[in-house]
PDB file of C-alpha atoms in Angstrom:
ATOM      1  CA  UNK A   1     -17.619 -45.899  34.017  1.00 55.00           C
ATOM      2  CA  UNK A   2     -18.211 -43.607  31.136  1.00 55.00           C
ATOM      3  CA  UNK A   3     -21.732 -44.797  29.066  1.00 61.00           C
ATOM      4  CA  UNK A   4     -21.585 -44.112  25.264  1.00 59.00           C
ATOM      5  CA  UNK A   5     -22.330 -40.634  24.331  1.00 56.00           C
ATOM      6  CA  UNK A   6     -21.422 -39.593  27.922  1.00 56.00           C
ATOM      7  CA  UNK A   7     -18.232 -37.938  27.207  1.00 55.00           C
ATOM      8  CA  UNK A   8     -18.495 -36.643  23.341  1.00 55.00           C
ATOM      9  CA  UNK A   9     -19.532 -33.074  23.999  1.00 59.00           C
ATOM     10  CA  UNK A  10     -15.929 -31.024  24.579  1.00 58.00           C
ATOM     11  CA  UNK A  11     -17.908 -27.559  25.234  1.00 53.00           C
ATOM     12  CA  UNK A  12     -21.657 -28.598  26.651  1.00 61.00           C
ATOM     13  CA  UNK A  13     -23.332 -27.176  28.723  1.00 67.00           C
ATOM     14  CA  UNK A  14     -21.431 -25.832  32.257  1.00 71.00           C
ATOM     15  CA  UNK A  15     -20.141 -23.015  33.101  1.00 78.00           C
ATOM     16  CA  UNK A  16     -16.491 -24.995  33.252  1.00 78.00           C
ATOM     17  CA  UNK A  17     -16.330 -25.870  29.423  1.00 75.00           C
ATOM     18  CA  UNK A  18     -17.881 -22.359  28.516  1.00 75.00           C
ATOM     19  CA  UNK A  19     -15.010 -20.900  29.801  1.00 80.00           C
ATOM     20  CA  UNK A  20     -12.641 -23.378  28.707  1.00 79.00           C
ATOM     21  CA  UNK A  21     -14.055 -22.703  25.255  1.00 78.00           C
ATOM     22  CA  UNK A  22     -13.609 -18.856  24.799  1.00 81.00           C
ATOM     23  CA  UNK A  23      -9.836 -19.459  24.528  1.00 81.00           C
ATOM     24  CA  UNK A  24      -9.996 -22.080  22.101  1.00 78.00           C
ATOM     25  CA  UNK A  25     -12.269 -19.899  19.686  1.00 82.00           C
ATOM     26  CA  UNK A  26      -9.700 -17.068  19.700  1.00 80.00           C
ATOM     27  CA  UNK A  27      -7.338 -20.060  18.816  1.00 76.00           C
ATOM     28  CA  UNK A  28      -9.117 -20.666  16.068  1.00 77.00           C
ATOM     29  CA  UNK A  29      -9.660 -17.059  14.900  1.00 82.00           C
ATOM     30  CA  UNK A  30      -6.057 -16.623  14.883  1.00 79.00           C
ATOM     31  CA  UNK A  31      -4.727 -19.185  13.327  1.00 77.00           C
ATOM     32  CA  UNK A  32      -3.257 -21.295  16.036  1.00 77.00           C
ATOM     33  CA  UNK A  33      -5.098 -24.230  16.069  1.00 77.00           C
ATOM     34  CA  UNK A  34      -4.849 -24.661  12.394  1.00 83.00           C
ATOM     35  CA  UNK A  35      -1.341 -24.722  12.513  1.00 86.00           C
ATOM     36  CA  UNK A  36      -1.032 -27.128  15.177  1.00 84.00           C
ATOM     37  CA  UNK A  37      -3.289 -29.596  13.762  1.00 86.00           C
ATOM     38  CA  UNK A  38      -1.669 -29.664  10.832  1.00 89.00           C
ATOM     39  CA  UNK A  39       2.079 -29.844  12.345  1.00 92.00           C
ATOM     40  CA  UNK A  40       0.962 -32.437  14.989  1.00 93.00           C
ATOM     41  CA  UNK A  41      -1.562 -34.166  12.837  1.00 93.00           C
ATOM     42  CA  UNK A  42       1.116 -34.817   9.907  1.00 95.00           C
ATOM     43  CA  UNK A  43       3.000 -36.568  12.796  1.00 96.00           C
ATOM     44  CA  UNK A  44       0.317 -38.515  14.266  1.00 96.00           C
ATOM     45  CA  UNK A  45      -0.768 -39.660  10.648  1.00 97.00           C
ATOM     46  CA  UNK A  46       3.180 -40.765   9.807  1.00 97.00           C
ATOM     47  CA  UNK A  47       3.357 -42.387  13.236  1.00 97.00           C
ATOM     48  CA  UNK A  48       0.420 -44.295  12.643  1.00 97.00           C
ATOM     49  CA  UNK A  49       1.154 -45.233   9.015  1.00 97.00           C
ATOM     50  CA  UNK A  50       4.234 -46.567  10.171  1.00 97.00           C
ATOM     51  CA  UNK A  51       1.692 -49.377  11.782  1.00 96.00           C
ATOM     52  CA  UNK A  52       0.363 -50.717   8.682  1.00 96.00           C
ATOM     53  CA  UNK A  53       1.188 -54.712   8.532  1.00 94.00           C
ATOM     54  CA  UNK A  54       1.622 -54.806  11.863  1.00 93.00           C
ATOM     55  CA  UNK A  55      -2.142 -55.321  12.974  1.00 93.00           C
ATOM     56  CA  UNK A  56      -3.244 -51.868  11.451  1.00 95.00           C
ATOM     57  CA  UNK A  57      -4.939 -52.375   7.808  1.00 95.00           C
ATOM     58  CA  UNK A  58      -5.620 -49.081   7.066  1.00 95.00           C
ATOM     59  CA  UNK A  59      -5.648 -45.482   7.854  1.00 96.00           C
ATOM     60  CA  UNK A  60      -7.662 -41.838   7.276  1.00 94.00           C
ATOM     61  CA  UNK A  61      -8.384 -39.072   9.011  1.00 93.00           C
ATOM     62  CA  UNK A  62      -7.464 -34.940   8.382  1.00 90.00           C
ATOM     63  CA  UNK A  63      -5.246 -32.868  11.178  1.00 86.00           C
ATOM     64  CA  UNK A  64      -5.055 -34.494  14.290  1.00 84.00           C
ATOM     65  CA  UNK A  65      -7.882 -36.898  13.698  1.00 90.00           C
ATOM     66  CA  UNK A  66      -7.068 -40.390  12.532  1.00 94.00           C
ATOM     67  CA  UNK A  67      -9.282 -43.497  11.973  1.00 94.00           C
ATOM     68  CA  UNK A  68      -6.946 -46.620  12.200  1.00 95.00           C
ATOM     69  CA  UNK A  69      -9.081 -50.150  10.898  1.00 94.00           C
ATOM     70  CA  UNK A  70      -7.394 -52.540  12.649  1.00 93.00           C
ATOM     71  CA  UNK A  71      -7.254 -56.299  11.569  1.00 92.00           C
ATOM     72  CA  UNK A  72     -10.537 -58.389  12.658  1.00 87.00           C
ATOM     73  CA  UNK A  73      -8.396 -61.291  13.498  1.00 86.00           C
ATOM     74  CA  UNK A  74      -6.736 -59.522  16.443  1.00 84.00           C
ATOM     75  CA  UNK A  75     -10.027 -57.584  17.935  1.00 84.00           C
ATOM     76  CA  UNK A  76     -12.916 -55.612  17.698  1.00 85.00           C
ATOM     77  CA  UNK A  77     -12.627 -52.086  18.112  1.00 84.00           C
ATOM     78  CA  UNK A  78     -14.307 -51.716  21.447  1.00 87.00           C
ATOM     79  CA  UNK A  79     -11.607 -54.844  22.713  1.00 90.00           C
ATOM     80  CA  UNK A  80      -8.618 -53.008  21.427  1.00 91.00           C
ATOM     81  CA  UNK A  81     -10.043 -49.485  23.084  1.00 92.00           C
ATOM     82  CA  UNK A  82     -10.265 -51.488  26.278  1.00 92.00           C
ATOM     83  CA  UNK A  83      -6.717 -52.811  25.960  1.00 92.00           C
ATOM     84  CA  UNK A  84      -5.845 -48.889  25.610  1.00 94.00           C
ATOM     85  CA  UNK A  85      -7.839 -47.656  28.383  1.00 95.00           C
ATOM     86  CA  UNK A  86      -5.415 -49.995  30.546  1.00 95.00           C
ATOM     87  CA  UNK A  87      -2.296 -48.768  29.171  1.00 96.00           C
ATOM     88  CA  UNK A  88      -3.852 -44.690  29.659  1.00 95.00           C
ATOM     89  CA  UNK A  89      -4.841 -44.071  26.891  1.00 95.00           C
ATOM     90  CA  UNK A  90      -8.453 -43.167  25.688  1.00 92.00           C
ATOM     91  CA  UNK A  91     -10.447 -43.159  22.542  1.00 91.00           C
ATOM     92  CA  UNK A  92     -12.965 -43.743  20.631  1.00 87.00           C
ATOM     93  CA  UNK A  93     -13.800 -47.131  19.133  1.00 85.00           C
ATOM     94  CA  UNK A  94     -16.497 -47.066  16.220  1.00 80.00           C
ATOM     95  CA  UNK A  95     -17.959 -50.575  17.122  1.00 73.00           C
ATOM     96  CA  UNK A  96     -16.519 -52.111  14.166  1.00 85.00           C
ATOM     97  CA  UNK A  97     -12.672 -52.671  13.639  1.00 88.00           C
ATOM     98  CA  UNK A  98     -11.831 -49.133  13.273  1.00 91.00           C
ATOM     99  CA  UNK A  99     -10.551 -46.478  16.353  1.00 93.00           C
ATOM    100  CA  UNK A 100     -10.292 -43.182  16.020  1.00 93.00           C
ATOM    101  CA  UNK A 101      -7.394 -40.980  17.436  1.00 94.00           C
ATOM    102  CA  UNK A 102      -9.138 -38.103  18.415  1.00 91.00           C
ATOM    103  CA  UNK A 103      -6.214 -35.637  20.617  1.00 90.00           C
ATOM    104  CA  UNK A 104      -6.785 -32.824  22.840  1.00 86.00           C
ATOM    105  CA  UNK A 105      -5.571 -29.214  21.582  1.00 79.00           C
ATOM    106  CA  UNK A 106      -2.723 -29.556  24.397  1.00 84.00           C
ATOM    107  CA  UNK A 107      -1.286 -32.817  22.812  1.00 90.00           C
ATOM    108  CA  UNK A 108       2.422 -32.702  22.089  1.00 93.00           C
ATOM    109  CA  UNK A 109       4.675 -34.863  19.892  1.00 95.00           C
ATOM    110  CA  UNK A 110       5.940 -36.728  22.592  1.00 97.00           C
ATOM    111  CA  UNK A 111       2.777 -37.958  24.264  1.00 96.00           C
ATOM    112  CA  UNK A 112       1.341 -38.687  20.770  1.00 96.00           C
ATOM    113  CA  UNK A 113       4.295 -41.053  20.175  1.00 98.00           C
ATOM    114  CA  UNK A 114       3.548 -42.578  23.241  1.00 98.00           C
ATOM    115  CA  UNK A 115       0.074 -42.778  22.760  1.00 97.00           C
ATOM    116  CA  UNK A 116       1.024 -44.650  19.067  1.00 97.00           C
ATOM    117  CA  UNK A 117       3.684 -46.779  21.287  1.00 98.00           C
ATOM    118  CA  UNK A 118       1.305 -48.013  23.301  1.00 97.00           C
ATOM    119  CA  UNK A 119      -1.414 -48.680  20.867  1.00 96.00           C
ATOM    120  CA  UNK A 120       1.727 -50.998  18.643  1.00 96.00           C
ATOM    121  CA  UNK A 121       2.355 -52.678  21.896  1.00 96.00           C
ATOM    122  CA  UNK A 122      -1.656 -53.449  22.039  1.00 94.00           C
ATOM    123  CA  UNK A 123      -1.630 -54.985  18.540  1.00 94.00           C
ATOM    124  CA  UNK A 124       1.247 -56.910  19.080  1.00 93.00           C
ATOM    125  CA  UNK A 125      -0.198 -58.506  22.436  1.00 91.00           C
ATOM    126  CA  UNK A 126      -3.376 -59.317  20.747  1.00 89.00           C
ATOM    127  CA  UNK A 127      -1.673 -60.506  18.094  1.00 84.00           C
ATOM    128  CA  UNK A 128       0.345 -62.916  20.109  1.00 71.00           C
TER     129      UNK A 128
END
């Protein structure tokens, strides 16, 4: 099992993530990265708006980041990452009634509308 704070470095300290990270900074220099986050982040927000009165109560974020409050009645935010986890997909609950939608670099449109699938499917079952 993963403790909190266990898991919330992406480039800390091995040799593994070092190396993983030099290609993401030359992303970054060139432009890459920017443009994906804000192609695939405009999706992820519209997928996720799409959620609002259905369990989700309201929504921010910028790029491919996204904090969804979800209504108290139906769970806490650690309950409804749990119900996630089961269904494959991981993030990050803020103890409180908000998640956060947090994607890797390698995300595509497809996975993050299954990702969003699966997290309308959670709010409907607690909601049931």
């Amino acid at each position: 099992m993963v403790h909190p704070g266990e898991h919330g470095s992406t480039f800390g300290g091995n040799p593994l993530a070092a190396a993983i990270g030099t290609p993401v900074v030359s992303m970054v220099v060139w432009g890459e990265c920017q443009a994906r986050s804000a192609k695939l982040g405009a999706h992820l927000h519209q997928r996720l708006a799409d959620l609002i009165g259905d369990g989700a109560v309201a929504l921010r974020g910028l790029g491919w980041w996204a904090d969804v409050d979800i209504e108290r009645a139906l769970a806490i935010g650690t309950d409804m990452s749990m119900r996630l986890a089961d269904r494959g997909v991981l993030l990050k609950d803020t103890y409180g009634a908000a998640l956060r939608f947090a994607p890797p670099l390698v995300i595509t449109a497809q996975e993050i509308d299954c990702a969003v699938r699966r997290f309308a499917d959670a709010l409907w079952e607690a909601g049931s």
